[in-house]
Tab-separated table of C-alpha atoms in Angstrom:
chain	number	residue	atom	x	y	z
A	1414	UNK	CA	-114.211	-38.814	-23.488
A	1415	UNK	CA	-113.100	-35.765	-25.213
A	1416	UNK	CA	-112.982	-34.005	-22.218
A	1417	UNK	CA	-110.769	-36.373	-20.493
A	1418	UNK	CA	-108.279	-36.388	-22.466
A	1419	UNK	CA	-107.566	-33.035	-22.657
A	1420	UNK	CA	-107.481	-33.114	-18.995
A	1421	UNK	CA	-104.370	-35.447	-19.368
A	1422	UNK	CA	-102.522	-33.581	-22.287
A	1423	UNK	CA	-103.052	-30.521	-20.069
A	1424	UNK	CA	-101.613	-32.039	-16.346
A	1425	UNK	CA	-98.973	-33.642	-19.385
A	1426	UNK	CA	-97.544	-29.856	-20.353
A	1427	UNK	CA	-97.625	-28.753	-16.685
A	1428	UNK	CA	-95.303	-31.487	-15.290
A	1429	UNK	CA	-92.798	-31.039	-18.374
A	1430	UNK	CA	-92.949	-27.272	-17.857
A	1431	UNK	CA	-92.553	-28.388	-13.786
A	1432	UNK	CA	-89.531	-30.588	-15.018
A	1433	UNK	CA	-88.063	-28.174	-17.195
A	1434	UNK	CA	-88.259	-25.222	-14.477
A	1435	UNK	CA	-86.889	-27.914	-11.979
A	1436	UNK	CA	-83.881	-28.729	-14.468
A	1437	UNK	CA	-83.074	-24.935	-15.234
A	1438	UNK	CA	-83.268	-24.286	-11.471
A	1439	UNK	CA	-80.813	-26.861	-10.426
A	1440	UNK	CA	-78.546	-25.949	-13.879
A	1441	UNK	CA	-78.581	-22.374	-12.306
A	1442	UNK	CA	-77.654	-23.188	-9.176
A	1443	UNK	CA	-74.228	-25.516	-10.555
A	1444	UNK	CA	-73.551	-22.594	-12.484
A	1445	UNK	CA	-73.602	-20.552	-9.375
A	1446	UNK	CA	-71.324	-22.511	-7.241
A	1447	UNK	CA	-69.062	-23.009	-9.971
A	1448	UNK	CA	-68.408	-19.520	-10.679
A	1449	UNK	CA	-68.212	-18.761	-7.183
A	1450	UNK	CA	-65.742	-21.436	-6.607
A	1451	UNK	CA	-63.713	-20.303	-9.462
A	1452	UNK	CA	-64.002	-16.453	-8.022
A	1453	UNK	CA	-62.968	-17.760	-4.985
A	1454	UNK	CA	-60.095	-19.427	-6.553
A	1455	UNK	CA	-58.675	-16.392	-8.323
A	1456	UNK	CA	-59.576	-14.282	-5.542
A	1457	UNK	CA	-57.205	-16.531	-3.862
A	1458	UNK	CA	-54.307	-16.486	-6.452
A	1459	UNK	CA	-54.233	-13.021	-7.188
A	1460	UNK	CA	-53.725	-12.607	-3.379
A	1461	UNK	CA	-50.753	-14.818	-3.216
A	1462	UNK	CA	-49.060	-13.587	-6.125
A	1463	UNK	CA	-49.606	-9.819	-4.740
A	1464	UNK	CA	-47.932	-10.846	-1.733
A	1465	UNK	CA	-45.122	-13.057	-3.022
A	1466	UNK	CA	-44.326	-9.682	-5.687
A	1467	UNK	CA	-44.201	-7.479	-2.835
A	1468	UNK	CA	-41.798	-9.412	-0.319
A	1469	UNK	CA	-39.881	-9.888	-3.199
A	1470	UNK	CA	-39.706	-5.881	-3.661
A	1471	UNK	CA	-38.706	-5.754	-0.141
A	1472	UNK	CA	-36.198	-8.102	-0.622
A	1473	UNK	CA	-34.212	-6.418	-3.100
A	1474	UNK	CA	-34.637	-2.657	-1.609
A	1475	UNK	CA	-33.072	-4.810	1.430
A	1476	UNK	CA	-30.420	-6.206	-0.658
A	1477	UNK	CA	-30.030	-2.761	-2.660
A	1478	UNK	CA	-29.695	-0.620	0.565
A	1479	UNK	CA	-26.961	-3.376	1.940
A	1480	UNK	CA	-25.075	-2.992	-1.473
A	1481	UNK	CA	-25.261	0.774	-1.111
A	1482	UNK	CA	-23.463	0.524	2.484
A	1483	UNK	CA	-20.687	-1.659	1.583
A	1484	UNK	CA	-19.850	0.040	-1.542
A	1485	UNK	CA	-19.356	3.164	1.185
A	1486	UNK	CA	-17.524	1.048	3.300
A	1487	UNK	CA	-14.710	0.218	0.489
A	1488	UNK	CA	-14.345	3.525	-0.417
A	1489	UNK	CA	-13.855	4.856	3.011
A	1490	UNK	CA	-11.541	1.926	3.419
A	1491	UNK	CA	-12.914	1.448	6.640
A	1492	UNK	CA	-14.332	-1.773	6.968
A	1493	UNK	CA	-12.494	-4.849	8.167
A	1494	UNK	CA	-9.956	-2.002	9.943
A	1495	UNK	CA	-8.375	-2.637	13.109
A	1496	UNK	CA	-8.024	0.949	13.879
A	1497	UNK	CA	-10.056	3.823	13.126
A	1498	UNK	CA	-8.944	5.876	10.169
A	1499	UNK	CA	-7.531	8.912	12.126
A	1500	UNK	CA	-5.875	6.757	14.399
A	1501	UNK	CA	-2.556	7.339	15.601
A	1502	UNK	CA	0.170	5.435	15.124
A	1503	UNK	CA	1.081	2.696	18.351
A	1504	UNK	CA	3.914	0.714	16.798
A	1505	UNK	CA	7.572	1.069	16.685
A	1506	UNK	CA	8.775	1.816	13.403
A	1507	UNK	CA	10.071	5.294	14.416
A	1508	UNK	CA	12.090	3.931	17.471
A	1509	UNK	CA	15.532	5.301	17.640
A	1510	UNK	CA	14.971	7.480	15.300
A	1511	UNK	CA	18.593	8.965	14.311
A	1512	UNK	CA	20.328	6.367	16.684
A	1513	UNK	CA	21.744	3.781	16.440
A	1514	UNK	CA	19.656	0.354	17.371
A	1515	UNK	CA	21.113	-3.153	19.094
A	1516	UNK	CA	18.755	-5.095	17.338
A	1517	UNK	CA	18.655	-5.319	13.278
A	1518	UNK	CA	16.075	-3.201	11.409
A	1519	UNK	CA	14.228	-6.071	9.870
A	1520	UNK	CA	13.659	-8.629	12.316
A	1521	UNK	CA	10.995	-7.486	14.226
A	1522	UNK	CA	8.629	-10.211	15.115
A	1523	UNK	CA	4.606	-9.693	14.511
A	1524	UNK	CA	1.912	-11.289	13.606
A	1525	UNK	CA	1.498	-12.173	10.419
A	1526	UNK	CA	-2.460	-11.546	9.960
A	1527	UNK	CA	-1.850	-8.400	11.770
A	1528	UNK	CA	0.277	-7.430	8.964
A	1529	UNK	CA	-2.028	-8.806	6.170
A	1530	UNK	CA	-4.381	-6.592	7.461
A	1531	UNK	CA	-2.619	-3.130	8.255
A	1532	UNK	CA	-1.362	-3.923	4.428
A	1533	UNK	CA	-4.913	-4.319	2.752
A	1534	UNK	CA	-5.742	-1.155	5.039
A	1535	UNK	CA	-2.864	0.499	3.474
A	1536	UNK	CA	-3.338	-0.306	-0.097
A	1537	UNK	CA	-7.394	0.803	-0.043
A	1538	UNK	CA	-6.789	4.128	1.175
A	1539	UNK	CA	-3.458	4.258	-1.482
A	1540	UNK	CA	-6.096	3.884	-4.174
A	1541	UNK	CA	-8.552	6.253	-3.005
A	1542	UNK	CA	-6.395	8.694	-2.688
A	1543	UNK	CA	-4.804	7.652	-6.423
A	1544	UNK	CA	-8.184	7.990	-8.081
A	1545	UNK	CA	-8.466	11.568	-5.843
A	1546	UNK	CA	-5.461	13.248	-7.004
A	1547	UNK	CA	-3.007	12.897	-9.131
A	1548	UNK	CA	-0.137	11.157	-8.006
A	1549	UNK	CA	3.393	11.949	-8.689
A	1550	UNK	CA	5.252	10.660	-11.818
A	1551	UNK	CA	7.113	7.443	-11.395
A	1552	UNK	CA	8.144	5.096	-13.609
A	1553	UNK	CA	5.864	2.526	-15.258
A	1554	UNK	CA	6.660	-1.049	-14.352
A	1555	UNK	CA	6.191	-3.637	-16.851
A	1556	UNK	CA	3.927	-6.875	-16.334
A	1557	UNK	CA	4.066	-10.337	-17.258
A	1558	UNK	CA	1.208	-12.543	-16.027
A	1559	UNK	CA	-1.545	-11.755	-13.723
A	1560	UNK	CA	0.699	-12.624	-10.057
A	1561	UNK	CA	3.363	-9.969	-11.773
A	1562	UNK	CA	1.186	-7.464	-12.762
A	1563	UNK	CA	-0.996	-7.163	-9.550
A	1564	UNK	CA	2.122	-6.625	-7.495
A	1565	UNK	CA	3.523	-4.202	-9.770
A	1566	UNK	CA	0.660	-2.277	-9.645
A	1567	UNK	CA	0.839	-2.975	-5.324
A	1568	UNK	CA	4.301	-1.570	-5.521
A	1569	UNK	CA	3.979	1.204	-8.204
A	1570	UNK	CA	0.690	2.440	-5.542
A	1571	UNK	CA	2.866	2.059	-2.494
A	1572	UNK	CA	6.049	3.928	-4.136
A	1573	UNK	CA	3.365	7.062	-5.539
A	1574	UNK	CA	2.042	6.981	-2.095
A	1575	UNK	CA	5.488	7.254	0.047
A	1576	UNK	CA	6.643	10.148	-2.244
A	1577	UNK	CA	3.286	11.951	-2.020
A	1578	UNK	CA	3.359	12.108	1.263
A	1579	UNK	CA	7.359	13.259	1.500
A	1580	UNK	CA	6.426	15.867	-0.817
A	1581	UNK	CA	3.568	16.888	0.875
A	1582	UNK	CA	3.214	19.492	3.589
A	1583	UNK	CA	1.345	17.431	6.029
A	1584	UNK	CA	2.075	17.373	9.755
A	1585	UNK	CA	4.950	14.764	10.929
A	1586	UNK	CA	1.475	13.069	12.639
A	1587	UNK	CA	0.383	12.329	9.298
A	1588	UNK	CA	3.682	11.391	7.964
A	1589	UNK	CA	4.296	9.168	10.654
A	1590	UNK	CA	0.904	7.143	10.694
A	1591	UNK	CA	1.152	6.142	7.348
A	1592	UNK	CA	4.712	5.873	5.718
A	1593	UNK	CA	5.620	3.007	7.291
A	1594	UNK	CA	2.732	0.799	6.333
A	1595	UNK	CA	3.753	2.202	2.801
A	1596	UNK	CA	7.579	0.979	3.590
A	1597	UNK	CA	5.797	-2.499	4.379
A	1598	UNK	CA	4.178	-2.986	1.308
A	1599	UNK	CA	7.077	-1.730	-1.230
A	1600	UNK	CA	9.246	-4.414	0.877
A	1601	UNK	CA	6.620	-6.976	0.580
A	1602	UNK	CA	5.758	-6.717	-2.966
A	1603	UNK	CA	9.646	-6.469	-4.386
A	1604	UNK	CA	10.455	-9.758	-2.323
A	1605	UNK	CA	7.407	-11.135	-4.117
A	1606	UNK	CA	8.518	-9.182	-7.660
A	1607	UNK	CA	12.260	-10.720	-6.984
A	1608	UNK	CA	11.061	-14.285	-6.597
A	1609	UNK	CA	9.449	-14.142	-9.871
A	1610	UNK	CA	12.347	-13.035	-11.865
A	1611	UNK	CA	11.020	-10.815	-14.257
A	1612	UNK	CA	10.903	-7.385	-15.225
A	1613	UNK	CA	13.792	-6.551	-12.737
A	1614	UNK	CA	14.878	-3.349	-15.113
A	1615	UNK	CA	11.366	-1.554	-14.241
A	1616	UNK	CA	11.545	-2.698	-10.935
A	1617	UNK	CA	15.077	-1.293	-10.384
A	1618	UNK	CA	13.920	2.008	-12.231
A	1619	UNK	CA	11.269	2.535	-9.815
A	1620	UNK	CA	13.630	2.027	-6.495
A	1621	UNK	CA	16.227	4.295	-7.616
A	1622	UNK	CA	13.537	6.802	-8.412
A	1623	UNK	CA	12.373	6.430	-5.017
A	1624	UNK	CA	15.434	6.774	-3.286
A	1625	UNK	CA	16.126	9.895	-4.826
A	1626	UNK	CA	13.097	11.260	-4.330
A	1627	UNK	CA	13.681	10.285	-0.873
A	1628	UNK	CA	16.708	11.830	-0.592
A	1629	UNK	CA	15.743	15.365	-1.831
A	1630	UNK	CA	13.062	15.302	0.499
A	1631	UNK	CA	15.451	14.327	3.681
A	1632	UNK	CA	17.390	17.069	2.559
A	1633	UNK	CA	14.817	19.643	3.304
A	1634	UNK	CA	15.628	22.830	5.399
A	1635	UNK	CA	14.523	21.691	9.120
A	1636	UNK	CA	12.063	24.033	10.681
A	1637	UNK	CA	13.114	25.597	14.366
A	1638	UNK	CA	13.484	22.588	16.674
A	1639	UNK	CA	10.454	20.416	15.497
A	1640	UNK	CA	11.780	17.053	14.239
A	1641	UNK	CA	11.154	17.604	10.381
A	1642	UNK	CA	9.429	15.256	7.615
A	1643	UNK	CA	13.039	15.153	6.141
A	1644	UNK	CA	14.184	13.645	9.201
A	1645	UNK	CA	11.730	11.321	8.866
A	1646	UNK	CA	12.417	10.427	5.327
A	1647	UNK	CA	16.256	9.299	6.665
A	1648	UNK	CA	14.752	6.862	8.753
A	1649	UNK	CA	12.337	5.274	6.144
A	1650	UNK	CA	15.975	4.890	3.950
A	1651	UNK	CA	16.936	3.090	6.691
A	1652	UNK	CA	13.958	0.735	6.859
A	1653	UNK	CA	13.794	0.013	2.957
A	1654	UNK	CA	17.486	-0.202	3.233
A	1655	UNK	CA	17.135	-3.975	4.909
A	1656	UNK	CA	16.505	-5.096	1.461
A	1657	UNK	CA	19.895	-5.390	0.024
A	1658	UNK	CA	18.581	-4.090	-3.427
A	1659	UNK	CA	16.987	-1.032	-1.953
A	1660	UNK	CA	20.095	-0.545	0.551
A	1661	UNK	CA	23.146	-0.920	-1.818
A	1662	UNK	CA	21.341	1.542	-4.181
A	1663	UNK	CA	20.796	3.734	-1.807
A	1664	UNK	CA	24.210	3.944	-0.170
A	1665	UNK	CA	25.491	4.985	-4.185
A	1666	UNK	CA	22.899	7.738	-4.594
A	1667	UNK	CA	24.019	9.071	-0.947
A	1668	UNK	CA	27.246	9.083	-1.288
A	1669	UNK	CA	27.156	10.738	-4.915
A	1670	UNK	CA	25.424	13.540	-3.275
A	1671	UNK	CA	27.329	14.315	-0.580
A	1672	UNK	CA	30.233	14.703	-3.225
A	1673	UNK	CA	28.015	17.219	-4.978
A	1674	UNK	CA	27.342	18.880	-2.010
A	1675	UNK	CA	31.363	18.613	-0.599
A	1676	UNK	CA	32.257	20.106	-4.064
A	1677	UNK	CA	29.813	23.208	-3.786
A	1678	UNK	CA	30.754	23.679	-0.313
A	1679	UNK	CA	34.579	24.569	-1.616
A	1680	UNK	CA	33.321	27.077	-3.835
A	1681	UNK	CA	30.901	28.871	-1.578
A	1682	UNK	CA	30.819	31.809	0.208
A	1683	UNK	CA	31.325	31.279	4.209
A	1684	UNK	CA	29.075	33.340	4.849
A	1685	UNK	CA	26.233	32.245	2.261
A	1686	UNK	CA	22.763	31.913	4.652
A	1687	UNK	CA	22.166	28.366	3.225
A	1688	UNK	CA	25.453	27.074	4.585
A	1689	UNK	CA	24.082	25.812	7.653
A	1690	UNK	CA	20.943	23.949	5.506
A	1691	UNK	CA	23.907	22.551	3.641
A	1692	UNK	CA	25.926	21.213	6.274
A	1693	UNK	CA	22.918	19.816	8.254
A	1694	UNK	CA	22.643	18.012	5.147
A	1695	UNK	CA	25.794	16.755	4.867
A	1696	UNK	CA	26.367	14.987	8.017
A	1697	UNK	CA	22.654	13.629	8.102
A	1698	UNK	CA	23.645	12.003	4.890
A	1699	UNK	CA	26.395	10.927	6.115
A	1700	UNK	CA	25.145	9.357	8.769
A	1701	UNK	CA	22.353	7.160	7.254
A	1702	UNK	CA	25.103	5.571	5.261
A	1703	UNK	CA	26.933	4.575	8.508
A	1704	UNK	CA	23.135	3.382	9.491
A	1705	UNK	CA	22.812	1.103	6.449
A	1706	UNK	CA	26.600	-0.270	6.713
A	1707	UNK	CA	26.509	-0.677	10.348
A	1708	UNK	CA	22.908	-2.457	10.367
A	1709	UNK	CA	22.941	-4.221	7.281
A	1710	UNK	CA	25.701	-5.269	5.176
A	1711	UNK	CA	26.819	-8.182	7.139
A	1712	UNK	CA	22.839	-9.807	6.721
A	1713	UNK	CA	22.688	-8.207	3.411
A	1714	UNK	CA	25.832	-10.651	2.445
A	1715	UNK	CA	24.125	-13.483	3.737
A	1716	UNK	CA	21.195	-12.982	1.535
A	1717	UNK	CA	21.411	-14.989	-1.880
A	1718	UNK	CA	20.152	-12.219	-3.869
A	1719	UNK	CA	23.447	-10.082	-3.177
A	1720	UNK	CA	25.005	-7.868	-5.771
A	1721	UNK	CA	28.728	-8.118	-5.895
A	1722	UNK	CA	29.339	-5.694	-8.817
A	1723	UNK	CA	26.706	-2.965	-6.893
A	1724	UNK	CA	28.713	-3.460	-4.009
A	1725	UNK	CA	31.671	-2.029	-5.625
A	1726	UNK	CA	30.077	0.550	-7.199
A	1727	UNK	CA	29.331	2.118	-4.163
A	1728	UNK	CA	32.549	1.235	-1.931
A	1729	UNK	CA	34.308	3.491	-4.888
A	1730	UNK	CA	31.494	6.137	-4.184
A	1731	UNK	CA	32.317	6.321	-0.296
A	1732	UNK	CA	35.770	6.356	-1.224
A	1733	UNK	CA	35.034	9.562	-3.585
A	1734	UNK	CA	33.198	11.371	-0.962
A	1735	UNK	CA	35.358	10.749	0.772
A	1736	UNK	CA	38.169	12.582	-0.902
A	1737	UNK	CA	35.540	14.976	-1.418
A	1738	UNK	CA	35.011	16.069	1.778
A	1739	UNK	CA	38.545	15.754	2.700
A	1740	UNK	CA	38.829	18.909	0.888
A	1741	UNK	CA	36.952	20.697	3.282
A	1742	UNK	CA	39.359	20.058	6.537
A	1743	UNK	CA	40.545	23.501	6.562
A	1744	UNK	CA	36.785	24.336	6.834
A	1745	UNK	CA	34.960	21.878	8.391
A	1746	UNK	CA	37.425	18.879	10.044
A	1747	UNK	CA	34.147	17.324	11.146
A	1748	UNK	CA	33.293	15.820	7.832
A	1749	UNK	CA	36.421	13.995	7.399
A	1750	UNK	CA	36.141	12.715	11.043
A	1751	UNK	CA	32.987	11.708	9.918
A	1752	UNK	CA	33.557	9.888	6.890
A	1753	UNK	CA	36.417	8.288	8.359
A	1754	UNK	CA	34.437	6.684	11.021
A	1755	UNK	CA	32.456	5.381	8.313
A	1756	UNK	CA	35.321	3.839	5.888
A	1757	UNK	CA	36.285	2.421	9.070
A	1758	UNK	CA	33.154	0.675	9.656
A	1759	UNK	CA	33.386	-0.114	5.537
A	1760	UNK	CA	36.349	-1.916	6.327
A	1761	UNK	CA	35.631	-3.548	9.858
A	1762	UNK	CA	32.546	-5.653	8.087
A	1763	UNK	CA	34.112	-6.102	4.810
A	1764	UNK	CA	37.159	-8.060	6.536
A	1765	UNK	CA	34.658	-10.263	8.233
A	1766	UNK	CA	32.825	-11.641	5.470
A	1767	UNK	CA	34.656	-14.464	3.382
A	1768	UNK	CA	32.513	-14.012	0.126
A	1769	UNK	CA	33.817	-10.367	-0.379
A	1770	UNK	CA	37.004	-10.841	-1.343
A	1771	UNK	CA	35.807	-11.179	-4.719
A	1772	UNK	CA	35.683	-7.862	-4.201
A	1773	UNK	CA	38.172	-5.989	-6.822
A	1774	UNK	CA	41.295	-5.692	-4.796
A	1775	UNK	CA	42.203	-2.295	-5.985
A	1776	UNK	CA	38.650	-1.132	-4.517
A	1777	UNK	CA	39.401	-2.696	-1.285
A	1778	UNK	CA	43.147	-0.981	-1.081
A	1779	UNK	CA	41.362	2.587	-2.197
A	1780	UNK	CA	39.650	1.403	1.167
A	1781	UNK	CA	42.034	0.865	3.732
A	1782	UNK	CA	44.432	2.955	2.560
């Protein structure tokens, strides 16, 4: 009996410890696939994030290299350009150049976008050269709201940039390539200036000292036979001079330096070996003041922005010269030819236009007399 039953206690402990084994076994192996699952699983993750990191870094050395290009681009200014930067010029702003034209200055017909472009062109290489080198002096414009100021800093850029290159001594190629795009923009920003209505003392500041600026420079010795810069600078007068503004002022400065130069004439030596610089000078002057009356003054009258008292000003100027260089008959009869063949033009248009006999009588007798 005693026997028997620990038989059963004994086959009692073995199937526990059976169980028990059985239950830690199968415990072990959930254990296992659970921590292989969740290896799996970060395996997995840490993959995907390595991979999403590094397109990312590819992504922004993309983006950093395309950044890096077009931040070359704007400083070469040649991006968006129609032309290459060293090409030469195709239009016809220098046409007749010295003679006389059937067809006004300012009329010519293009395209509009064409324009916009050749000006944004203009303007990026203006400032790259401005941050460069220093520019010349020139007077500061004021500003008065945001539209104001940007185009008083567009024309103060474009007015640095003319007289840096007419002071420069850079090949006529040069010259001619880029002035007149610079002519373009003064004329488009003071129309834009005007129409706003404010500031117009700076503005006027800044046109006289261009013109005179101008003016020394087209008064520069020529060089042998080659057409000069200086001759070049009488023509872009001419251009800015289809904006009445520009043109009247212009006309006054002229012809209060050729009175200068008709009064040192008198007094110098005939034989002086800057006589002939001189009198080249003379007559060029005088000629770009029969260019301005001859192509503009009948438009510039039609033009609501006209200056009536500026007008006078500088009919009483001719007239001085005039007189000036009447004094030189005995010396040189040309210049009084000359200058008559202007006062006659003067006179010609002046009689044709209604609104200018508000004109101060006694300046228009000083005139025709």
């Amino acid at each position: 009996m005693g026997s028997s039953l620990a038989e059963a206690n004994q086959m009692e402990k073995e199937e526990s410890l059976k169980l028990a084994i059985a239950v830690s076994l199968l415990r072990s192996k959930i254990q296992k696939r659970r921590s292989s699952s969740s290896t799996l699983r970060c395996n997995s993750s840490s993959k995907t994030d390595a991979l999403r990191w590094k397109h990312k870094a590819k992504e922004r050395k993309k983006e950093i290299i395309r950044l890096q290009e077009d931040l070359k681009d704007a400083e070469s200014g040649s991006h968006c350009d129609l032309f290459p930067a060293n090409a030469s010029c195709k239009c016809y702003f220098f046409d007749n150049l010295g003679e006389f034209s059937g067809r006004r200055f300012g009329e010519e017909a293009s395209e509009p976008r064409f324009n916009l472009v050749l000006r944004r062109r203009f303007l990026r290489l203006a400032r790259t050269r401005r941050r460069r080198k220093t520019t010349l002096p020139s007077q500061r414009l004021g500003v008065s709201g945001p539209v104001y100021e940007e185009e008083a800093e567009h024309l103060k850029i474009s007015i640095d940039f003319l007289l840096e290159l007419a002071e420069a001594d850079s090949n006529a190629s040069y010259f001619s390539n880029w002035s007149h795009q610079a002519v373009d923009s003064i004329l488009a920003s003071l129309r834009k200036l005007i129409s706003i209505g404010r500031n117009l003392e700076s503005v006027e500041e800044s046109i006289s000292f261009m013109i005179t600026q101008l003016i020394n420079r087209m008064c520069t010795p020529f060089k042998g036979n080659e057409t000069s810069i200086g001759f070049y600078a009488q023509h872009l007068i001419r251009k800015l001079g289809s904006d009445s503004r520009i043109g009247q002022r212009a006309i006054f400065a002229i012809s209060q330096r050729i009175s200068v130069l008709a009064e040192n004439l008198l007094v110098m030596d005939p034989f002086d070996e800057s006589l002939p610089e001189i009198d080249e000078c003379v007559f060029i002057l005088i000629q770009l003041i029969e260019f301005l009356i001859c192509d503009y003054l009948l438009p510039w009258a039609e033009t609501e922005s006209f200056e009536t008292v500026l007008l006078e000003e500088w009919i009483a100027s001719v007239v001085h010269a005039r007189k000036a260089v009447a004094a030189l008959e005995e010396r040189n009869g040309l210049y009084i030819l000359y200058m008559d063949r202007v006062t006659g033009e003067l006179a010609k248009r002046v009689g044709q236009v209604t609104s200018f006999r508000e004109v101060e009588p006694a300046i228009l007798d000083k005139l025709l007399s």
